[in-house]
XYZ file of C-alpha atoms in Angstrom:
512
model
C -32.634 113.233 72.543
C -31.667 110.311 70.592
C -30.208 110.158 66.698
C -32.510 109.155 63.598
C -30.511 107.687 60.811
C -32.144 108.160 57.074
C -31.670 105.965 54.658
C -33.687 105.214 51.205
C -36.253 103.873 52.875
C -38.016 102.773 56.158
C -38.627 106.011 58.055
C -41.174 105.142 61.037
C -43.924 107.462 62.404
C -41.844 107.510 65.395
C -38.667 108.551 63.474
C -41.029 111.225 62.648
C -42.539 112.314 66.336
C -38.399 111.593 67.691
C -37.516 114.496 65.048
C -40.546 117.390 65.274
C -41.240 116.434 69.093
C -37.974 115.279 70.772
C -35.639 117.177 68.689
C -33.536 113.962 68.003
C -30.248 114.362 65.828
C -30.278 113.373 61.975
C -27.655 111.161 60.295
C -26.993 110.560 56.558
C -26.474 107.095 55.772
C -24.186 106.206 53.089
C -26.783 104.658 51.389
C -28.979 107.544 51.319
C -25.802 109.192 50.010
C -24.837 107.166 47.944
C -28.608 107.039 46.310
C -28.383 110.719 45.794
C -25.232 111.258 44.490
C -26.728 108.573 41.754
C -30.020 110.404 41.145
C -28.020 113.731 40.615
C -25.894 112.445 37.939
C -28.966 111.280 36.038
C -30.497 114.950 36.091
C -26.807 116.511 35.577
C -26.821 114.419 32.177
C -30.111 115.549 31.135
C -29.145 119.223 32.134
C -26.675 118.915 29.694
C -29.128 117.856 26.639
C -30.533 120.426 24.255
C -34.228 118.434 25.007
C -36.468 120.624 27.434
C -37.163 118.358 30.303
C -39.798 119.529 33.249
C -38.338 120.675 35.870
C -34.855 120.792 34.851
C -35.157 123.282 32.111
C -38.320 124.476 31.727
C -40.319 126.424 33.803
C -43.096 125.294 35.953
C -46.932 124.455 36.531
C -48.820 127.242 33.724
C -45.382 127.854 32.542
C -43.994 124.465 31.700
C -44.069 125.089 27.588
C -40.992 127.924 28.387
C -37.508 125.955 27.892
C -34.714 127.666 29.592
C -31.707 128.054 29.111
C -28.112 127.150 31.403
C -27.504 130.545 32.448
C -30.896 131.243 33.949
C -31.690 128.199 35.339
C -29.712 128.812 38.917
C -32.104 131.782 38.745
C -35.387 129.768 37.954
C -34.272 127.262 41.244
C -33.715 130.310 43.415
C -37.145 131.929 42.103
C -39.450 129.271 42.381
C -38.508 129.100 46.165
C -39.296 133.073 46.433
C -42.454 133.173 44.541
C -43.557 130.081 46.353
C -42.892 131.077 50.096
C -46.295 133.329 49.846
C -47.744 132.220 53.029
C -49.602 134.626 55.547
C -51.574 133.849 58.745
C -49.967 133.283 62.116
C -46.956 131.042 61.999
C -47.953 126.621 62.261
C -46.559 125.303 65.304
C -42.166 124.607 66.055
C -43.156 120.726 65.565
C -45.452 121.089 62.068
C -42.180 122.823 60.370
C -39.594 120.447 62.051
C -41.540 117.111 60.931
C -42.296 118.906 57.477
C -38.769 119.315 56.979
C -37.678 116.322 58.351
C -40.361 114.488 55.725
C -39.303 116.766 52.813
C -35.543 115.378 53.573
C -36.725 111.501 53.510
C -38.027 112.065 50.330
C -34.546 113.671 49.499
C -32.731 111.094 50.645
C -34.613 107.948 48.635
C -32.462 109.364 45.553
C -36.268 109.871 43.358
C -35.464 113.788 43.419
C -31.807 114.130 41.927
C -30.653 117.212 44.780
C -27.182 117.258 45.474
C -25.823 115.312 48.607
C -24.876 118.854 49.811
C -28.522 120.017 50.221
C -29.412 117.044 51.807
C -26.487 117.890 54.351
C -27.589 121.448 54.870
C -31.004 120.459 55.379
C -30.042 117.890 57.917
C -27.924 120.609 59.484
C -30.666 122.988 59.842
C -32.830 120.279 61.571
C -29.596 119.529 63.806
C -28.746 123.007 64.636
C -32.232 123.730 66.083
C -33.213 126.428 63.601
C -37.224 126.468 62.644
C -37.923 128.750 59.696
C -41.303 130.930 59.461
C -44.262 129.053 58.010
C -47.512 130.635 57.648
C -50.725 128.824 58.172
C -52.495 130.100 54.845
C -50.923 129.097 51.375
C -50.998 125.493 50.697
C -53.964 123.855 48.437
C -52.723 120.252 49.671
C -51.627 119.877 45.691
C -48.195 119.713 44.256
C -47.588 119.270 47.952
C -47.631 121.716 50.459
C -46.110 124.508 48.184
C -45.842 127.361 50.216
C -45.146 125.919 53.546
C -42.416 123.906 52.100
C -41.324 127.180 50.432
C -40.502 128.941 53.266
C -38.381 126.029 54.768
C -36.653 126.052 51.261
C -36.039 129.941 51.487
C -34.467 129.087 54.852
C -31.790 126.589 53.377
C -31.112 129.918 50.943
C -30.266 132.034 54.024
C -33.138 134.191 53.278
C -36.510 134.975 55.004
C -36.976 135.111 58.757
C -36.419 131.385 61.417
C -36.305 131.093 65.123
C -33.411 129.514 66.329
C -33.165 127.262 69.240
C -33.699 130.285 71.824
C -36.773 130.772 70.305
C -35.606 134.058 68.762
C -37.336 135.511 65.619
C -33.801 136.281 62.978
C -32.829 136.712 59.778
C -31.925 133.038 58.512
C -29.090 134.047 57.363
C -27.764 135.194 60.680
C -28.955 131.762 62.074
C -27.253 129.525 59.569
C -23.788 131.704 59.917
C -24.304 131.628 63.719
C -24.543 127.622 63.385
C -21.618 127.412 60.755
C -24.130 126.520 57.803
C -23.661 127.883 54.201
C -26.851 128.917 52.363
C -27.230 126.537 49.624
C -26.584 127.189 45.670
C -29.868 125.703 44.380
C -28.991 123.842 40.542
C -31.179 122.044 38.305
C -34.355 120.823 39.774
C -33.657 121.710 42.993
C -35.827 124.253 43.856
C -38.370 122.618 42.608
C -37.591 118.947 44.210
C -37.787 121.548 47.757
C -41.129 122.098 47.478
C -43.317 119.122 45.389
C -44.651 117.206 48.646
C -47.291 115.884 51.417
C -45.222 116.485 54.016
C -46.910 119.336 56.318
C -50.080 117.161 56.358
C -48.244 114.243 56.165
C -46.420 115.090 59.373
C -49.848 116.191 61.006
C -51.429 113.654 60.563
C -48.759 111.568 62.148
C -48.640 113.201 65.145
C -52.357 113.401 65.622
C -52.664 109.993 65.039
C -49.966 109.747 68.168
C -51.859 112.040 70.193
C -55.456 110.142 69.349
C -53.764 107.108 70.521
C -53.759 108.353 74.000
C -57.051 110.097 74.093
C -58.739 106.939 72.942
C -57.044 105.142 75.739
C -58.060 108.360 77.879
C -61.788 108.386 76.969
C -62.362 104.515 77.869
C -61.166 105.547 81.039
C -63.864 108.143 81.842
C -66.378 106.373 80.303
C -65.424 103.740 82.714
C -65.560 106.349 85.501
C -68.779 107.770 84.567
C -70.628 104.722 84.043
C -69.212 103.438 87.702
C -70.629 107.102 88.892
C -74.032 106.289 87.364
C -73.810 102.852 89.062
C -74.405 101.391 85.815
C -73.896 97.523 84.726
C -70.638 96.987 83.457
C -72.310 93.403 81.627
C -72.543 95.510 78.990
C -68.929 95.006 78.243
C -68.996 91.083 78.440
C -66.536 90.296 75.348
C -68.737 87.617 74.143
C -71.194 90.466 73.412
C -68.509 92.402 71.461
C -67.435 88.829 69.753
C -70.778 88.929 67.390
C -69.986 92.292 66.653
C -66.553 91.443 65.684
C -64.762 95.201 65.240
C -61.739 94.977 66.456
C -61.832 98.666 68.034
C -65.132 98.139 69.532
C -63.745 95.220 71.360
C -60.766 96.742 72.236
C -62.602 99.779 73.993
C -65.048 97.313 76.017
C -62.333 95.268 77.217
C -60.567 98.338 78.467
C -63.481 99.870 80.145
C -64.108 96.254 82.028
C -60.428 96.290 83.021
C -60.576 99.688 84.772
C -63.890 98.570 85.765
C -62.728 95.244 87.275
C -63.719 95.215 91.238
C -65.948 97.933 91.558
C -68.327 97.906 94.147
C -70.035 100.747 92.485
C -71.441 99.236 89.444
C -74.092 97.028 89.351
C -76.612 98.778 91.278
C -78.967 99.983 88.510
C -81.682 97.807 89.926
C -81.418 99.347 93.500
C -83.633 102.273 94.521
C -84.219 103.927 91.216
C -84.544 100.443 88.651
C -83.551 100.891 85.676
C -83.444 98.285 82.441
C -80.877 99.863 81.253
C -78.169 102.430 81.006
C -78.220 105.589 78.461
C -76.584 105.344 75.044
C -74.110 107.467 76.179
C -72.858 105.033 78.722
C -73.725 101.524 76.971
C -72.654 102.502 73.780
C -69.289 104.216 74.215
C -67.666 100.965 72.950
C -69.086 100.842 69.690
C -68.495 104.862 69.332
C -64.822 105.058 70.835
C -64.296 101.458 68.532
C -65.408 102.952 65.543
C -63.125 106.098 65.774
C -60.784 103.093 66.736
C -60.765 101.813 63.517
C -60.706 105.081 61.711
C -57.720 105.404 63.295
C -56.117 101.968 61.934
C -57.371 103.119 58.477
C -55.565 106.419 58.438
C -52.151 104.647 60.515
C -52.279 102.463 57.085
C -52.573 105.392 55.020
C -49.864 107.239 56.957
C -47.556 104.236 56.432
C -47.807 103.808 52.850
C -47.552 107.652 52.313
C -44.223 107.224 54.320
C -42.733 104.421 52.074
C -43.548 107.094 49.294
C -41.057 109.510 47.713
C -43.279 112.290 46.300
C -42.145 114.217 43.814
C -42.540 115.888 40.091
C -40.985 114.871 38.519
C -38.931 111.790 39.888
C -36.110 109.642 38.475
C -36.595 106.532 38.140
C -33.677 103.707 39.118
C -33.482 103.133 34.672
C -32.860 106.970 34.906
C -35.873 107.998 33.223
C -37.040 111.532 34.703
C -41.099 111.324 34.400
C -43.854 113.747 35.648
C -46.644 112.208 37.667
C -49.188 112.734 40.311
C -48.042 111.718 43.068
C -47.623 115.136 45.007
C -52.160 115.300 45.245
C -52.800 115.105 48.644
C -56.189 112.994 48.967
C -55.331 109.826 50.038
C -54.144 111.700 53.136
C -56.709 114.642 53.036
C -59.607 112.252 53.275
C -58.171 110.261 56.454
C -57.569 113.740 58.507
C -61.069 114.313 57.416
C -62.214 111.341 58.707
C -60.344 111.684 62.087
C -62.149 114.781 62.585
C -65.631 113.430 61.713
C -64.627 110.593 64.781
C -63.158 112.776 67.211
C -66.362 115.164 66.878
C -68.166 112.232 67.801
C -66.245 110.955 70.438
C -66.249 114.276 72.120
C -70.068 114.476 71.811
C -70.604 111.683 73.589
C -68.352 112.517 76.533
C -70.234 115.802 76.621
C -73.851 113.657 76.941
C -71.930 111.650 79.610
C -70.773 115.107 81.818
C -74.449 116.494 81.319
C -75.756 113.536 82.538
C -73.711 113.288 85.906
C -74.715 116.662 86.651
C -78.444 116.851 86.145
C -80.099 115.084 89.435
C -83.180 113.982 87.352
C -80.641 111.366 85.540
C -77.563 110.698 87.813
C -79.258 108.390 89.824
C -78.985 110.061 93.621
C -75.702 112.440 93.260
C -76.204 116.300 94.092
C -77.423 119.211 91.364
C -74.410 119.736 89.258
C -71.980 117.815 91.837
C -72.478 120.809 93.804
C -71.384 121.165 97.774
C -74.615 123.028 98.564
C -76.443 123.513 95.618
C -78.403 126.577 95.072
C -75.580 128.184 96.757
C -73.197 126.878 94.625
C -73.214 126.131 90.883
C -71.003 123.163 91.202
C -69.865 121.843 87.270
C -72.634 123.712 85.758
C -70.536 126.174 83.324
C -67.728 123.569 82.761
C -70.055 121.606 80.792
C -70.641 124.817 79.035
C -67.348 124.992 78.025
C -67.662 120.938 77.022
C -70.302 122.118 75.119
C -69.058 124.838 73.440
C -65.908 122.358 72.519
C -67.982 120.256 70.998
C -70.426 122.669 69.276
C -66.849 123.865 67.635
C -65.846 120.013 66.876
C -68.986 119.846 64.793
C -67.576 122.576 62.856
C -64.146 120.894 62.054
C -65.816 118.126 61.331
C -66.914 119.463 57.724
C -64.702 118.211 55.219
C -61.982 120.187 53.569
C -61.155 117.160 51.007
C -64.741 117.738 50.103
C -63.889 121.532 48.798
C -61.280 121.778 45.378
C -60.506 125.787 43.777
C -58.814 126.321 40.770
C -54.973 127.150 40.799
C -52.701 127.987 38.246
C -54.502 129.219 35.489
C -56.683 125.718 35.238
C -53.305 123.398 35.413
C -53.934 122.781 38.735
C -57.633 122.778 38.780
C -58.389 120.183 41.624
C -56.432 119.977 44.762
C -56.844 118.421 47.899
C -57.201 120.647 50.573
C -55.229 118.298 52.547
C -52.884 121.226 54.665
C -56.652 122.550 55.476
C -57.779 119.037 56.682
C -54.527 118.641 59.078
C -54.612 122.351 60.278
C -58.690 121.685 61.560
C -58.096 117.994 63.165
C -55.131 120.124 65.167
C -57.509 122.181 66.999
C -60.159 119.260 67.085
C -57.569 116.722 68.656
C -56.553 120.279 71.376
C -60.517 120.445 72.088
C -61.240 116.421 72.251
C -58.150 116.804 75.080
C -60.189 119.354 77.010
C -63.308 117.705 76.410
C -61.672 114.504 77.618
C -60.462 116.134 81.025
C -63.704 117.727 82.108
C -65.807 114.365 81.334
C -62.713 113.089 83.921
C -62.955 116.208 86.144
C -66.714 115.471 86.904
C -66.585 111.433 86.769
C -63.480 111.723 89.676
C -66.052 114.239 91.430
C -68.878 112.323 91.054
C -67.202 108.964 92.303
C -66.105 110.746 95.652
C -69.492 111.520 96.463
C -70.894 108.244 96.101
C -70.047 107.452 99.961
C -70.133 104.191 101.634
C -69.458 102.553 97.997
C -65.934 101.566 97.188
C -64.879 102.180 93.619
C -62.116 99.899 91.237
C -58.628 100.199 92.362
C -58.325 101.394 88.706
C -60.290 104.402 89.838
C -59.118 104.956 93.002
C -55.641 105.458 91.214
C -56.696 107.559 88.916
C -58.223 109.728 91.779
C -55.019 109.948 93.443
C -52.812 110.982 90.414
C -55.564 113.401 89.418
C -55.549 114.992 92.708
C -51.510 115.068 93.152
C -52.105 117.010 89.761
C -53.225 119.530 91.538
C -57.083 119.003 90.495
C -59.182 119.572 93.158
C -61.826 117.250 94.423
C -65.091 117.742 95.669
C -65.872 120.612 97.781
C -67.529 124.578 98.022
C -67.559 126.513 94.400
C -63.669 127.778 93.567
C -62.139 129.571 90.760
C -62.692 126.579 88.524
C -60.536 127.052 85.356
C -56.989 126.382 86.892
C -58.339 122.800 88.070
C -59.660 122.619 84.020
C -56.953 123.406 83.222
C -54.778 121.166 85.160
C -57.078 117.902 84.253
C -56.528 119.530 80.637
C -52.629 118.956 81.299
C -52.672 115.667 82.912
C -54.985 114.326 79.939
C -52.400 115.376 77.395
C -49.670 114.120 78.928
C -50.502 110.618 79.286
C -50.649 110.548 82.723
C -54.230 109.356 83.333
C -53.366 106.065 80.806
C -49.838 106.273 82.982
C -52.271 105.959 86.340
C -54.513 103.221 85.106
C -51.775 100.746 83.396
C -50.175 99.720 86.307
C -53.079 98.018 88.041
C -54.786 96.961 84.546
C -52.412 96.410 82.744
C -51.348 97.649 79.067
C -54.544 98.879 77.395
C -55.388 98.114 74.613
């Protein structure tokens, strides 16, 4: 399970995945401690002047001009959290809500949002104990943070709302925290408010879809590779001195892995034989330059991730010469526009993989293999609705692909009148990075199929490895029509795991 230790700084993305994915254990550092202890006496002294200062004594957003006063201001801490946890919808995924409020605690811990050492604890203690409160996938505007997801975690730390604890069981939080030997925490000045003023739901989203692209990518070279050794296509295509006066870096990356799990094929090469052909389709010659592109998307929004990381976001923040400033810091587009992006490449990348299944199944353009890969076609249907289910992944894709950074609506009576969108933009490259995995395993399903049939030609030890992991999978090979979504389904679960890069890398080598 493994420990995470938080200091002021340096949290990694895969502090971040260890945390929401692998339930690792969080320690306090006694700088981070140390940090916060010093931001809280800065607010406690400006608690104690007669000067309004946001956040600490005034109220909030549309009702910033109200100053109030010492005895209400426990009150205004513990209200903001209430009014704020407003989600509905169906409750975001155990991992969203354990790397949002893992995130939400680095930020605590940098000592830019004056909470109490204590509340830093608790938090750390909820993560620790296994408790997950309820967020709701409607409510955040991806500006001043994710409000209302972060709300609900905050309302948690209160002992109040609903959390599943590490049975899975739906309970009153403040049954779980007593059952774990937590005490709800007193909010004070600023607190409530320091809670909820963050990117970290899309933050941590797009973290862990950048982890999961990261093996898809890897995953679609493969197929590609498979498919264009089905189609007895040229792999000279993939020379890297081609990709050299070209020179991006994902692009090259992609062809070199292709011609590695390509390497010693007796497959490819025969475009010229019975059938000659120039060249091979788009979908098969070009899948560098597509899968490079999203490649490099993908570097783009890793840099964006990182820097967002090294951030403490907050309103407002104190500053080391114990100022306590407002700022802007909590908008979400820098991150909203890269999730967007993602899902603009991974639409792609699954519609190519989709042109790539169509065209191993259609006998007019797959160069000598059966009707849909079918045993006795006419009889049987072969592949012929699984690439209607490829398709209708992809059709969907297109869909997420739309922007949500591109949309802003009004919030707060006009104080807040342009937002990001950002929670929006993680919550639709979720489900496109879920389909691009299925879309991914049926483009494998039929390349694995379509390679077996090719008799009396010997395909790449890469590929004959991938075959036999695929097939220990329980993914059937070719062969008489059969109930056909369990073997989907289990090249849908071998995909995800990692276990058709894990099959490859031993006789390539490390892919790029």
């Amino acid at each position: 399970m493994g420990t995470v230790a938080l200091g002021t700084s340096g949290t990694t993305a895969a502090d971040v995945i260890a945390v929401a994915r692998g339930n690792a254990r969080i320690e306090l550092s006694d700088e981070a401690l140390t940090a916060l202890a010093a931001s809280r006496e800065i607010v406690d002294a400006l608690a104690a002047k007669p000067e309004p200062v946001y956040g600490v004594s005034t109220g909030f957003g549309a009702l910033a001009s109200r100053h109030i006063g010492p005895d209400l201001r426990a009150q205004l801490q513990r209200n903001i959290v209430r009014s704020h946890a407003a989600g509905m919808g169906p409750r975001v995924e155990r991992e969203v809500v354990r790397a949002l409020m893992f995130l939400r605690l680095k930020t605590v811990c940098s000592g830019h949002t004056g909470v109490r050492p204590e509340v830093a604890r608790t938090m750390a203690d909820v993560l620790n104990a296994g408790i997950t409160p309820v967020v709701h996938e409607y409510g955040s505007l991806g500006c001043s943070g994710d409000l209302a997801p972060l709300s609900h975690c905050a309302l948690t730390l209160m002992g109040e709302g609903d959390a599943e604890g590490p049975d899975g069981e739906l309970k009153p939080a403040g049954e779980l925290l007593a059952a774990h030997g937590i005490t709800p925490v007193e909010l004070r000045e600023k607190e409530g408010l320091a809670l909820l003023n963050g990117t970290d739901g899309m933050l941590g989203m797009l973290i862990m879809a950048l982890a999961d692209l990261e093996n898809l990518y890897k995953s679609v070279d493969i197929t590609a590779a498979l498919t264009l050794e089905a189609l007895l296509g040229t792999e000279k295509v993939l020379a890297p001195e081609l990709h050299a006066i070209r020179p991006h870096p994902g692009q090259a990356a992609s062809a070199a892995n292709m011609l590695a799990v390509l390497s010693g094929s007796g497959l490819t090469g025969h475009h010229q034989d019975d059938a000659p052909r120039v060249q091979d389709a788009y979908s098969v010659r070009c899948a560098p330059q597509v899968a490079g592109a999203g490649r490099d998307t993908m570097a783009h929004a890793r840099l964006v991730a990182e820097r967002e990381l090294a951030a403490a976001v907050d309103n407002p923040v104190v500053l080391p010469d114990g100022r306590v400033e407002s700022n802007g810091n909590f908008h979400g587009a820098p991150v909203a526009y890269v999730l967007d992006f993602l899902a603009i490449a991974a639409a792609d990348l699954g519609s190519i993989a989709e042109r790539r299944t169509d065209r191993l199944l259609d006998k007019n353009r797959s160069h000598g293999l059966p009707p849909f890969l079918a045993d006795d076609a006419g009889v049987d249907s072969g592949l012929m609705i699984a690439q209607y289910t490829q398709a209708a992944l992809v059709s969907e894709m297109k869909r997420l692909a739309v922007p949500a950074s591109a949309d802003s609506i009004p919030s707060s009576a006009m104080q807040e009148d342009h937002v990001s969108m950002g929670w929006s933009a993680a919550r639709k490259l979720r489900t496109a990075v879920d389909n691009l995995t299925r879309i991914v395993a049926i483009e494998l399903y039929a390349a694995t199929r379509a390679v077996e049939l090719r008799e009396g030609l010997t395909p790449a030890p890469a590929t004959r490895a991938v075959i036999e992991a695929v097939r220990k999978a329980g993914v059937e090979g070719p062969g008489p029509d059969r109930f056909l979504a369990p073997d989907l389904a289990a090249a849908d679960a071998f995909v995800r795991a990692g276990a058709l890069v894990a099959a490859v890398e031993p006789v390539t080598g490390a892919l790029a």
